[in-house]
Coordinates of C-alpha atoms and ligand atoms in Angstrom, one line a residue:
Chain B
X1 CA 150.9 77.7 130.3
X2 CA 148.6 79.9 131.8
X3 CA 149.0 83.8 132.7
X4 CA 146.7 85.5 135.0
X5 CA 145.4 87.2 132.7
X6 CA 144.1 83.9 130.3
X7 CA 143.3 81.9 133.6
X8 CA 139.9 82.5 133.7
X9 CA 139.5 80.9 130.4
X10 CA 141.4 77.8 131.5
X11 CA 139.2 77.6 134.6
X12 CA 136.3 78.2 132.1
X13 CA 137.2 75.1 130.0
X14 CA 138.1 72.9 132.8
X15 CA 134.4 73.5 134.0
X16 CA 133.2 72.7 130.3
X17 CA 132.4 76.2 129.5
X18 CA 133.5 78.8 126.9
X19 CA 134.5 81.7 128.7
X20 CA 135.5 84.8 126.9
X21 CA 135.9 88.5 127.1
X22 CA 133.5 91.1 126.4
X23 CA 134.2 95.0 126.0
X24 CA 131.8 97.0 128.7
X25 CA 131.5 100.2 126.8
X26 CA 131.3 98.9 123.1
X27 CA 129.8 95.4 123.8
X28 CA 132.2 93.7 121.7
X29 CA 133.5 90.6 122.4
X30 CA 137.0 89.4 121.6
X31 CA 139.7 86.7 121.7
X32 CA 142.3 86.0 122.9
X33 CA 142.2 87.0 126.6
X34 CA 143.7 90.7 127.6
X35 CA 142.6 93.4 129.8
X36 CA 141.7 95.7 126.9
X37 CA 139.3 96.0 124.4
X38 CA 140.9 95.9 120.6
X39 CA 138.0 97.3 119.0
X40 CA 137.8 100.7 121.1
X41 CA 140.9 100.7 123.3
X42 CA 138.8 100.8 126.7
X43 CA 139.8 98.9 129.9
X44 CA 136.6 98.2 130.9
X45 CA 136.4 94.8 129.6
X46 CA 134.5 91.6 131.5
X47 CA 134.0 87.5 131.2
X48 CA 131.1 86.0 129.5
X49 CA 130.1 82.1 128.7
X50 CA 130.4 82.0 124.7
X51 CA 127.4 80.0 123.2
X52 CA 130.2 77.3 121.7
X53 CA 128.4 77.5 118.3
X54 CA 131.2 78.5 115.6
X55 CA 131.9 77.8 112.3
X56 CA 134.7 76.6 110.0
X57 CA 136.8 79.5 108.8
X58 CA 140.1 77.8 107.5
X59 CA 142.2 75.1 108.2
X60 CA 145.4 73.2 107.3
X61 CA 145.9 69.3 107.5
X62 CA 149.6 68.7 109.2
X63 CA 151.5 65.9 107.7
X64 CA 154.6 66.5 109.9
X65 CA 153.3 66.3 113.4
X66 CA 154.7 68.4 116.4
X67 CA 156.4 66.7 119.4
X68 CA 153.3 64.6 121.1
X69 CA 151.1 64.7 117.6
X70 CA 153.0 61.5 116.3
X71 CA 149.5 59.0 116.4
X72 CA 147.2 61.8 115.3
X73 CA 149.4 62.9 111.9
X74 CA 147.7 64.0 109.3
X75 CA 145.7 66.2 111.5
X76 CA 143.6 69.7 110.8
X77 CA 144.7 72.6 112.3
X78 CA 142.1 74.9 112.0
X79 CA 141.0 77.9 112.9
X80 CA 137.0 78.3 113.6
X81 CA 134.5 81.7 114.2
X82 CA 132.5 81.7 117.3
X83 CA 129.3 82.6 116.5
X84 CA 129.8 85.9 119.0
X85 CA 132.4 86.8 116.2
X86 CA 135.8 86.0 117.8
X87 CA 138.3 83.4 115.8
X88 CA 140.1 80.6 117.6
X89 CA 142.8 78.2 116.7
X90 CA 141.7 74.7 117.5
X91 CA 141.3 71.2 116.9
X92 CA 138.3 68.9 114.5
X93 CA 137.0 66.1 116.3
X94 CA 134.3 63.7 115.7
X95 CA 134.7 63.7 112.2
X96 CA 137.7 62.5 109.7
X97 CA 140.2 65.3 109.3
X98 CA 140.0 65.3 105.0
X99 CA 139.4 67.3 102.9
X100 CA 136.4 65.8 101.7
X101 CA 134.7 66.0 105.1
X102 CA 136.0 69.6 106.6
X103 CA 134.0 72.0 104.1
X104 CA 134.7 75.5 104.8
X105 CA 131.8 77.2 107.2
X106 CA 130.7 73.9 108.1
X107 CA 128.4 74.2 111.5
X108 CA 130.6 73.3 114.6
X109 CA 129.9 73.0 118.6
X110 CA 132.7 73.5 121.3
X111 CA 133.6 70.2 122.9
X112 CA 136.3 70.0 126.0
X113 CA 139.5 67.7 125.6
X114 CA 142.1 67.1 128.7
X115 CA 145.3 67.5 127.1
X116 CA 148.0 67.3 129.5
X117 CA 147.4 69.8 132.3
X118 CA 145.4 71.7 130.8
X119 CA 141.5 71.2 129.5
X120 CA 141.3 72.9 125.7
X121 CA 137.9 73.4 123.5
X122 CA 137.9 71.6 120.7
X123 CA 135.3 71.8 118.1
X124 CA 133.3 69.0 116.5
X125 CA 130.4 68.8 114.2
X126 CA 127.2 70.8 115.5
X127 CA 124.7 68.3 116.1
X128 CA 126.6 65.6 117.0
X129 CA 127.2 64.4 120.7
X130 CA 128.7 67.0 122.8
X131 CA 130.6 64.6 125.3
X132 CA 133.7 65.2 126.3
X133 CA 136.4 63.1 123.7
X134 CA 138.9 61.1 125.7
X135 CA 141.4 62.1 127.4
X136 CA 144.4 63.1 125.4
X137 CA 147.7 63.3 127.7
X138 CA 150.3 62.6 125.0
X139 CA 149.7 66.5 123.3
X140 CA 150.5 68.3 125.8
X141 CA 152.6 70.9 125.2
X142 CA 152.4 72.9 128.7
Chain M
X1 CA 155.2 114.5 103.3
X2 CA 158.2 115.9 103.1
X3 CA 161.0 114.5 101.3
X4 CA 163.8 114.4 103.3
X5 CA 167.8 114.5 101.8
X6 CA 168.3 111.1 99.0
X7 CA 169.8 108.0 100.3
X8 CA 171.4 105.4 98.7
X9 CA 172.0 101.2 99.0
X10 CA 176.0 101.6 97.9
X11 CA 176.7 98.3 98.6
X12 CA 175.0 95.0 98.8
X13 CA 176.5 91.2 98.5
X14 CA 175.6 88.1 100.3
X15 CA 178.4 84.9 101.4
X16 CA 180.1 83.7 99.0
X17 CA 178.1 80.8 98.7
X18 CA 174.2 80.2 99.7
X19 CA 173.0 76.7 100.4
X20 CA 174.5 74.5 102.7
X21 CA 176.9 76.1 104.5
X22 CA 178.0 73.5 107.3
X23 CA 181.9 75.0 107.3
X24 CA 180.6 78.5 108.6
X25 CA 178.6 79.6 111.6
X26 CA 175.4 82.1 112.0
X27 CA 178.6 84.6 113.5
X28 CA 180.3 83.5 110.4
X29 CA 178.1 83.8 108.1
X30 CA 177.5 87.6 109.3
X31 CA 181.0 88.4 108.8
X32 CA 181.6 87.2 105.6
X33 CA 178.7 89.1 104.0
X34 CA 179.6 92.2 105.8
X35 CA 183.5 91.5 104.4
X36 CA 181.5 91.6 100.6
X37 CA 179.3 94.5 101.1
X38 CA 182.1 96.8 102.6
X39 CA 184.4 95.4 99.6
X40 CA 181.3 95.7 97.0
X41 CA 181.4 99.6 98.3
X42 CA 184.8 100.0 98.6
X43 CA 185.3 100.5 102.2
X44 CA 186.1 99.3 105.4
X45 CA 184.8 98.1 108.9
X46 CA 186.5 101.9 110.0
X47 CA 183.9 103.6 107.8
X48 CA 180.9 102.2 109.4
X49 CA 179.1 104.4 112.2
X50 CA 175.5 102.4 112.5
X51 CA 174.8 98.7 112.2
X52 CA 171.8 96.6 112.3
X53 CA 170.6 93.2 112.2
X54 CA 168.7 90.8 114.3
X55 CA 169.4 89.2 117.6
X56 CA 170.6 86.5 117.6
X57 CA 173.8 87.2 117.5
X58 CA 172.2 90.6 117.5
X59 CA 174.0 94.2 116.2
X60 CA 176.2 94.6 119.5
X61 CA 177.6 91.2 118.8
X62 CA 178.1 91.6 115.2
X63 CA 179.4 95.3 115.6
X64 CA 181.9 93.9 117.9
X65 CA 183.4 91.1 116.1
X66 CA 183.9 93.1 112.9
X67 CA 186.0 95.8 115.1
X68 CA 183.3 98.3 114.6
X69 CA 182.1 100.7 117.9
X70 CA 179.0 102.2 116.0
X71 CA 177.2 105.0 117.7
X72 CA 173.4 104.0 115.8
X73 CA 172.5 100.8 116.7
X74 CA 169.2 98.9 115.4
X75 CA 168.3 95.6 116.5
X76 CA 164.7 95.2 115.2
X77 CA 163.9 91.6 115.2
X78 CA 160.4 91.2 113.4
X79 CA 161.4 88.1 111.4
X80 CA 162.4 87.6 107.9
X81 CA 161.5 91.7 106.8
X82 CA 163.1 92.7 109.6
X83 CA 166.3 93.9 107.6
X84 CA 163.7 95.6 105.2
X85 CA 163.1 97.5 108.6
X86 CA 166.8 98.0 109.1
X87 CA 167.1 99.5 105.7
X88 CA 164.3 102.1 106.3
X89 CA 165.8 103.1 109.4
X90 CA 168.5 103.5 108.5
X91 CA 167.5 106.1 105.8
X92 CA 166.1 107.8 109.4
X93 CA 169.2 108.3 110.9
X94 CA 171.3 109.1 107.9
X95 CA 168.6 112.4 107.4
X96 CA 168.4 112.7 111.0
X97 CA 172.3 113.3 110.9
X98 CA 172.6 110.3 113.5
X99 CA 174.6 108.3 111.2
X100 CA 176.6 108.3 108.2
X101 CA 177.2 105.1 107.0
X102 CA 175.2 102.5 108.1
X103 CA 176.1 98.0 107.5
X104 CA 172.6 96.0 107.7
X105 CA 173.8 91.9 108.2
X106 CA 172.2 88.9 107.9
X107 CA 173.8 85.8 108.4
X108 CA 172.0 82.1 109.3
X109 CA 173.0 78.9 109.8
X110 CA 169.2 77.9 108.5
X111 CA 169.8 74.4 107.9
X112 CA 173.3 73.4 109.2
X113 CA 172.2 75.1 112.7
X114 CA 175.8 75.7 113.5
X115 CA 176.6 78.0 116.0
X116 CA 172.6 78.7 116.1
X117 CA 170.1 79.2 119.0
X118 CA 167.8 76.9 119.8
X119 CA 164.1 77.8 118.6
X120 CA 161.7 77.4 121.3
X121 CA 158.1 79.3 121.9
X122 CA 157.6 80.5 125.1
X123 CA 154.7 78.5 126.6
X124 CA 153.1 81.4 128.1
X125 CA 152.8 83.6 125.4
X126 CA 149.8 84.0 123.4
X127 CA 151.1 82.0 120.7
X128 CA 151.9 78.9 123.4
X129 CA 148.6 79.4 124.8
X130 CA 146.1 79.6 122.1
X131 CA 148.1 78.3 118.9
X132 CA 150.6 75.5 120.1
X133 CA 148.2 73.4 121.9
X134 CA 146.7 72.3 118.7
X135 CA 149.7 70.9 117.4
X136 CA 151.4 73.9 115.5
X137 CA 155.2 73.1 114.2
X138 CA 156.0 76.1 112.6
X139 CA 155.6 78.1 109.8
X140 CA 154.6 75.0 107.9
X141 CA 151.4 74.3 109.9
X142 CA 150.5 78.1 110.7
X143 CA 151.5 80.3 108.1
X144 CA 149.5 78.3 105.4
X145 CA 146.3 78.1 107.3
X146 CA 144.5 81.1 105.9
X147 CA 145.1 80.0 102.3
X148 CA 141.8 77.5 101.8
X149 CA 139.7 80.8 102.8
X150 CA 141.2 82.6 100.2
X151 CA 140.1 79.5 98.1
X152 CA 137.1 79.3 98.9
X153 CA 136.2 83.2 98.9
X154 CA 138.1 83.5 95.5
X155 CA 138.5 81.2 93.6
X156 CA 141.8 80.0 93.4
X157 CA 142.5 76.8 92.7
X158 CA 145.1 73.8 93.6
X159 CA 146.6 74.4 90.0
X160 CA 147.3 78.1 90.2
X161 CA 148.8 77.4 93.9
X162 CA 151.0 75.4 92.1
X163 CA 152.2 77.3 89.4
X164 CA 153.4 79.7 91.3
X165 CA 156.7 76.8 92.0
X166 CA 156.7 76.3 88.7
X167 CA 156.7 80.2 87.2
X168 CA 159.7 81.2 89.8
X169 CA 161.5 77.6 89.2
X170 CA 161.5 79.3 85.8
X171 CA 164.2 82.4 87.1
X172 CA 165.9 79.8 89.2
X173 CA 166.7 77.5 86.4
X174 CA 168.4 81.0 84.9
X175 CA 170.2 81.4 88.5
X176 CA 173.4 79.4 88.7
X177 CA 173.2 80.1 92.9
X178 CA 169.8 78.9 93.1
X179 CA 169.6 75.3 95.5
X180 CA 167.1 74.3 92.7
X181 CA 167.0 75.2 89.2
X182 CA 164.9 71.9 86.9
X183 CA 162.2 73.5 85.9
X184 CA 159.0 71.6 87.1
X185 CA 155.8 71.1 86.1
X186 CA 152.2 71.5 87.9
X187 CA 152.5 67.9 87.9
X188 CA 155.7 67.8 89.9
X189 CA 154.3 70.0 92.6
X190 CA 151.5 67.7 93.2
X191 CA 153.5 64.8 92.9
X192 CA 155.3 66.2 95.7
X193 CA 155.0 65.0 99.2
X194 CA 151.9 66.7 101.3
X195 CA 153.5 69.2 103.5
X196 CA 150.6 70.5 105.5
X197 CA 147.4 70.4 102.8
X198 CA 147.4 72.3 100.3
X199 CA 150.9 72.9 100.4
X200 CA 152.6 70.3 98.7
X201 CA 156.7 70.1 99.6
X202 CA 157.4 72.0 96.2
X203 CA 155.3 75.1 97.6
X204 CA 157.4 75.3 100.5
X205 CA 160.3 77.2 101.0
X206 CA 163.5 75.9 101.4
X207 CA 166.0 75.9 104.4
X208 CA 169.5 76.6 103.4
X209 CA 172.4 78.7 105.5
X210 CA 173.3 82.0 103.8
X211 CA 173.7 85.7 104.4
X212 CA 173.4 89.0 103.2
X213 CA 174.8 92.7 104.0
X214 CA 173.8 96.0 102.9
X215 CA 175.6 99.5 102.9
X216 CA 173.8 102.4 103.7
X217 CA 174.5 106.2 103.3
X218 CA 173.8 109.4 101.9
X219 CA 173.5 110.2 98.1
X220 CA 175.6 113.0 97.8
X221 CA 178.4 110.8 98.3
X222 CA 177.5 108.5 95.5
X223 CA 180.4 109.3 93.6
X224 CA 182.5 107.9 96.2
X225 CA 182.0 104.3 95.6
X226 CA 182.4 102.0 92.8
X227 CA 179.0 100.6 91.6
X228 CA 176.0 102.9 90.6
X229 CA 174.4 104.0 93.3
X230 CA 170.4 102.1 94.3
X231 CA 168.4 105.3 95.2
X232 CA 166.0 104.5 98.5
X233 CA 163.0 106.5 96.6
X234 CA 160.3 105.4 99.4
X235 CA 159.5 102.6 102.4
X236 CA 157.0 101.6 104.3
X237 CA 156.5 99.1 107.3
X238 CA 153.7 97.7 109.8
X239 CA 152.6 94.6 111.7
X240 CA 149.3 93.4 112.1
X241 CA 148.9 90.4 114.3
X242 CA 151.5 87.6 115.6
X243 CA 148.9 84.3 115.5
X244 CA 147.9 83.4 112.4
X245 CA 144.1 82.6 113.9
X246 CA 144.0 86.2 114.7
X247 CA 144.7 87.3 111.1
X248 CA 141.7 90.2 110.7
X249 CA 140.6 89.0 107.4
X250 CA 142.6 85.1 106.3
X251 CA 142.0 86.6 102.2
X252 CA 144.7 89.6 102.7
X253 CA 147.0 91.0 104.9
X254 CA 147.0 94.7 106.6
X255 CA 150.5 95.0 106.6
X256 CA 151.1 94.1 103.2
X257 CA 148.6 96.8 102.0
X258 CA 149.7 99.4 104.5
X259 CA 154.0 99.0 103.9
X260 CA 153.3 99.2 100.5
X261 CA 151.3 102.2 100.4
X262 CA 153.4 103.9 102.6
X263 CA 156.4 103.2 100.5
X264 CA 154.7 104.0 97.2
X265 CA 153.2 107.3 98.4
X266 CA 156.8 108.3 99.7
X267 CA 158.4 107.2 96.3
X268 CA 156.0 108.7 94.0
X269 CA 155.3 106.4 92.0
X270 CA 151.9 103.7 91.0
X271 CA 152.7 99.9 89.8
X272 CA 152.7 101.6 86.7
X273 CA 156.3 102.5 86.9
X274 CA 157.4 99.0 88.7
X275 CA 159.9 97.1 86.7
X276 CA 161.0 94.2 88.8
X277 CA 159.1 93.4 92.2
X278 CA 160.6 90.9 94.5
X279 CA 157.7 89.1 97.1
X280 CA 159.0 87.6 99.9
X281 CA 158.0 84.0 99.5
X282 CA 157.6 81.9 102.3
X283 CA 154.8 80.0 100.4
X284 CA 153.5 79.6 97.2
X285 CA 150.3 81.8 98.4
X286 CA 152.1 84.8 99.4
X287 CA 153.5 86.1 96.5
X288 CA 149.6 86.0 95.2
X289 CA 148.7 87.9 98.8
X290 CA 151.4 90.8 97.9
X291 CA 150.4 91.4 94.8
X292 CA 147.0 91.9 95.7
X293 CA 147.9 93.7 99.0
X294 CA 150.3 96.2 96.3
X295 CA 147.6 97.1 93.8
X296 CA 149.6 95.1 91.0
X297 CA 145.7 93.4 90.4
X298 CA 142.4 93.1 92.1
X299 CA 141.9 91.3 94.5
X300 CA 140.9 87.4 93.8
X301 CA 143.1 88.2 90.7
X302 CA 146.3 87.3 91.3
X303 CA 146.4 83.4 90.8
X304 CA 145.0 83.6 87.7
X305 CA 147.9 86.7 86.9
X306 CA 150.6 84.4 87.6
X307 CA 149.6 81.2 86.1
X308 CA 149.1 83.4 82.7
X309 CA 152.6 83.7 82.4
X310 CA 152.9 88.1 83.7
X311 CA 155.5 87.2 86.3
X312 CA 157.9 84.2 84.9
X313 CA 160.8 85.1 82.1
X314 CA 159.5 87.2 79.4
X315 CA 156.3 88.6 81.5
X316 CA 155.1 92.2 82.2
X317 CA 155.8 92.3 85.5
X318 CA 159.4 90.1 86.7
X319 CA 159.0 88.5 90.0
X320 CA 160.9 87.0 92.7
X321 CA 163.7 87.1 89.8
X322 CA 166.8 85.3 91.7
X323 CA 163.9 82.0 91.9
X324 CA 162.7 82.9 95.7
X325 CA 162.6 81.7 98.5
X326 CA 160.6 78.5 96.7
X327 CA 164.0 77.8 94.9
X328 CA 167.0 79.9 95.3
X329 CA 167.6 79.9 98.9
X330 CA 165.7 80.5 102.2
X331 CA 167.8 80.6 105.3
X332 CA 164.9 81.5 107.8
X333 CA 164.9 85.1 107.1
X334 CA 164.7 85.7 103.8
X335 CA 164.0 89.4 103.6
X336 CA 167.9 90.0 102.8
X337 CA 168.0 88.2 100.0
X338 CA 164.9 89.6 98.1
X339 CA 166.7 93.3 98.7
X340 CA 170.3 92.0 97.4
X341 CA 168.1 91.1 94.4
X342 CA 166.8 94.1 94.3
X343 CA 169.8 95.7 94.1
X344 CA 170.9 93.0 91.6
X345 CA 168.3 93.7 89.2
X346 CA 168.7 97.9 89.3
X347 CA 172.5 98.1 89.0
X348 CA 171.7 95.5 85.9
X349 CA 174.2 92.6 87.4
X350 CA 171.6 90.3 88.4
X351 CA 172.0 86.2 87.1
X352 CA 168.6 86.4 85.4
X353 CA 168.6 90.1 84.8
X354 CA 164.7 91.2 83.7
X355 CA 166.0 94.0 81.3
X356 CA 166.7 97.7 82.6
X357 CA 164.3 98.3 85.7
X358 CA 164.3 102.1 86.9
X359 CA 162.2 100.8 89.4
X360 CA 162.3 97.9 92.0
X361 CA 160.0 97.2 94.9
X362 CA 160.8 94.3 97.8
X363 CA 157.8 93.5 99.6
X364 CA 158.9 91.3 103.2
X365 CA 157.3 89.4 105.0
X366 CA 158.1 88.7 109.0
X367 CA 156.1 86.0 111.0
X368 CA 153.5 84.5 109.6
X369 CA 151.5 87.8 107.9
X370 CA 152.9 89.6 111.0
X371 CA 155.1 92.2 109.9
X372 CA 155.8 93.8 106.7
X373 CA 158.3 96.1 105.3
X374 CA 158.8 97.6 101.7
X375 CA 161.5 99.5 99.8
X376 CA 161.0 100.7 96.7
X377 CA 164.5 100.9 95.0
X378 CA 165.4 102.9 92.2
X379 CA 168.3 103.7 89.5
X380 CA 167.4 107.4 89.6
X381 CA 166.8 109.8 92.5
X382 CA 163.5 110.8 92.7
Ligands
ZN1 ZN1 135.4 98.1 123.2

């Protein structure tokens, strides 16, 4: 459910783009959205379009799914660095979610999935098509 | 730093039982701990002038069905270290001269969920917005993410994961309390059904109903009660981030390292003069996180420590002594239960007692790498 503050990066994905937040005085960028820089603390902070290249950082494979999961169980949960440097939680598409295929720091590219109300990047092998995987209604969690 | 007047743990007990509890409620549960600790110091609800524990039922709740009207109140709700938390805030107010004799409770209906909230993140907090979405049920599915970095950046492998199960089923099996107490095998653990890969069922905590209480209060009045008094030498506490994806490095934890060295540098002391160490235990990885994060061994080292045997009966360095939260009892918040422990092991009345300790440190955990706090615990003043 979004805030004010994270709307802009809702609105972002719905429009298939990556939008994140960028410090103004030390050029940083950072995630998740708030109206103040972690790095150095100043207020001066502004939206940007991330390049949607990132990489996998780590990852768990769920065997008990959440509420609305129940089809995609055993599922990655992982958690992938933007290339701007930022780390998001997200969802593996386009490839199996095994062990064997999700190698640490593999190359990945943002992707957009409907999920209920809400449109969510999700990242898939870099490379591969970037269309936007069906629709997904059942996880929402909104 | 200045060292400010001694203070002491003068009593400590959990419920009579630990497990499954479906008789009693989270209320319940509170009050029968507190009933032990007061009895295990030798006093009464009248004596008690500062409580804390978490919400729910919270301190105003507890403090009111036990008859008490305490003028220090804590309610610091950080998850399972939060009565770590309690207990070095309570060492505050006691030298601050805002309280005299403090009762810390925990009590939770973990697994029988009776007379227990509802759990339910709020869609609109960070968490619900950036973490839930992608399927997150818990601590199951986010507290375990980071360990495959620490894999991969390390070296640690699937095996030494494991033993960590099977080194603390080994204190269990000496724990008459304990839920579990076979002793396993590496095999077992990855026999065991997949959790949320790599964490097999067996290096998973367990959910069980339970509580604990602590007595807190001056040192000069250790003579007053009936058990040797647990000197409070030093404690530490911090929080670092509450989403797992924004961990700022998924191979260690900043609260970890900064709790500990807060609580070291108060007591005195190195790992040098650690006799029993208690590592709050969520998951078979953090035990290897906190002893990195302590200074017990280098970092990348700790896996390798463990499956050699240091930390299981007859090892260098005793750990997570009443079987952990992997097989003696888990309730949700844990945190108590590694202090009581604690306790156990420094009056020398624990079930597997790990010789004479002078010194014993309890390292929680709260959230997933969230929150830390640490006491270090001690049969002599400093
Ligand atoms: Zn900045």
């Amino acid at each position: 459910m979004p805030t004010p503050e994270t709307r802009p990066f809702f609105d972002g994905c719905a429009a298939g783009e990556l939008r994140i937040q960028r410090c103004a005085d030390c050029a940083r960028p950072y995630f998740y959205p708030r109206p103040v820089c972690p790095h150095c603390g100043s207020f001066n902070v502004a939206w940007f379009t991330a390049s949607g290249d990132a990489t996998l950082y780590s990852y768990v494979i769920n065997h008990r799914p959440a509420p609305g999961f129940e089809a995609e169980a055993p599922y990655a949960i992982a958690v992938v660095q933007l290339a701007e440097g930022p780390r998001m939680m997200t969802s593996i598409v386009g490839v199996p979610n095994t062990p064997e295929a999700l190698e640490l720091d593999m190359p990945l590219h943002v992707r957009f999935e409907r999920r209920g109300e809400l449109t969510l990047p999700v990242f898939g092998p870099a490379g591969a098509s970037r269309e936007t995987s069906a629709s997904r209604e059942s996880g929402a969690t909104a | 730093m200045s060292r400010g007047a001694g203070v002491i743990i003068a009593g400590a007990a959990e419920t009579d039982q630990v497990g499954r509890l479906p008789h009693t409620s989270t209320l319940g549960l509170h009050i029968e701990a507190a009933r032990n600790a007061l009895a295990d110091a030798g006093l009464t609800t009248r004596d008690i002038d500062g409580i804390a524990t978490v919400s729910a039922p919270g301190p105003v709740q507890v403090a009111h069905a036990l008859g008490i009207t305490p003028t220090w109140v804590d309610g610091t709700g950080v998850g399972g270290t939060s009565f770590l938390l309690h207990v070095r805030h309570a060492v505050a107010a006691i030298r601050a001269g805002y309280a005299r004799t403090v009762l810390v409770t925990h009590g939770e209906s973990g697994r029988s969920r009776v007379g227990a909230g509802g759990w339910r993140m709020d869609p609109s907090s960070p968490a619900g917005q950036f973490e839930a979405p992608y399927g997150t049920l818990g601590p199951t599915t986010t507290f375990t993410i980071p360990v495959l970095r620490y894999m991969k950046e390390y070296g640690l492998t699937h095996e030494q994961l494991a033993y960590v199960a099977v080194a603390q089923r080994k204190w269990a099996a000496r724990n008459p309390r304990a839920m579990f107490r076979d002793e396993i095998t590496v095999a077992d653990v990855f026999a065991s059904r997949m959790v949320a890969y790599p964490f097999h069922l067996l290096e998973c905590c367990l959910v069980t109903d339970g509580g604990g209480a602590l007595i807190i209060t001056a040192a000069d009045r250790s003579v007053e009660f009936p058990k040797p008094p647990v000197h409070i030498l030093g404690t530490g506490e911090a929080s670092e981030t509450p989403m797992i994806s924004q961990l700022a490095d998924f191979t260690e934890s900043q609260a970890f390292r900064l709790a500990g060295q807060a609580a070291f540098a108060e007591a005195g002391i190195t790992t040098a003069d650690v006799g029993h160490l208690m590592i709050y235990d969520a998951f078979a990885h953090v035990p290897i996180y906190g002893l990195e994060a302590l200074g017990f061994v280098k970092k990348g080292e700790a896996g390798g420590f463990i499956a050699a045997g240091n930390t299981e009966p007859g090892g260098a360095l005793p750990l997570n002594t009443n079987g952990g939260g992997l097989s003696y009892t888990h309730t949700g918040m844990y945190g108590m239960f590694a202090i009581t422990e604690g306790v156990r092991q420094i009056r020398g009345e624990a079930a597997a007692q790990a010789g004479e300790p002078q010194v014993s440190v309890v390292l929680g955990n709260g959230g997933m790498f969230a929150t830390a706090g640490v006491l270090v615990l001690g049969r002599q003043p400093r």
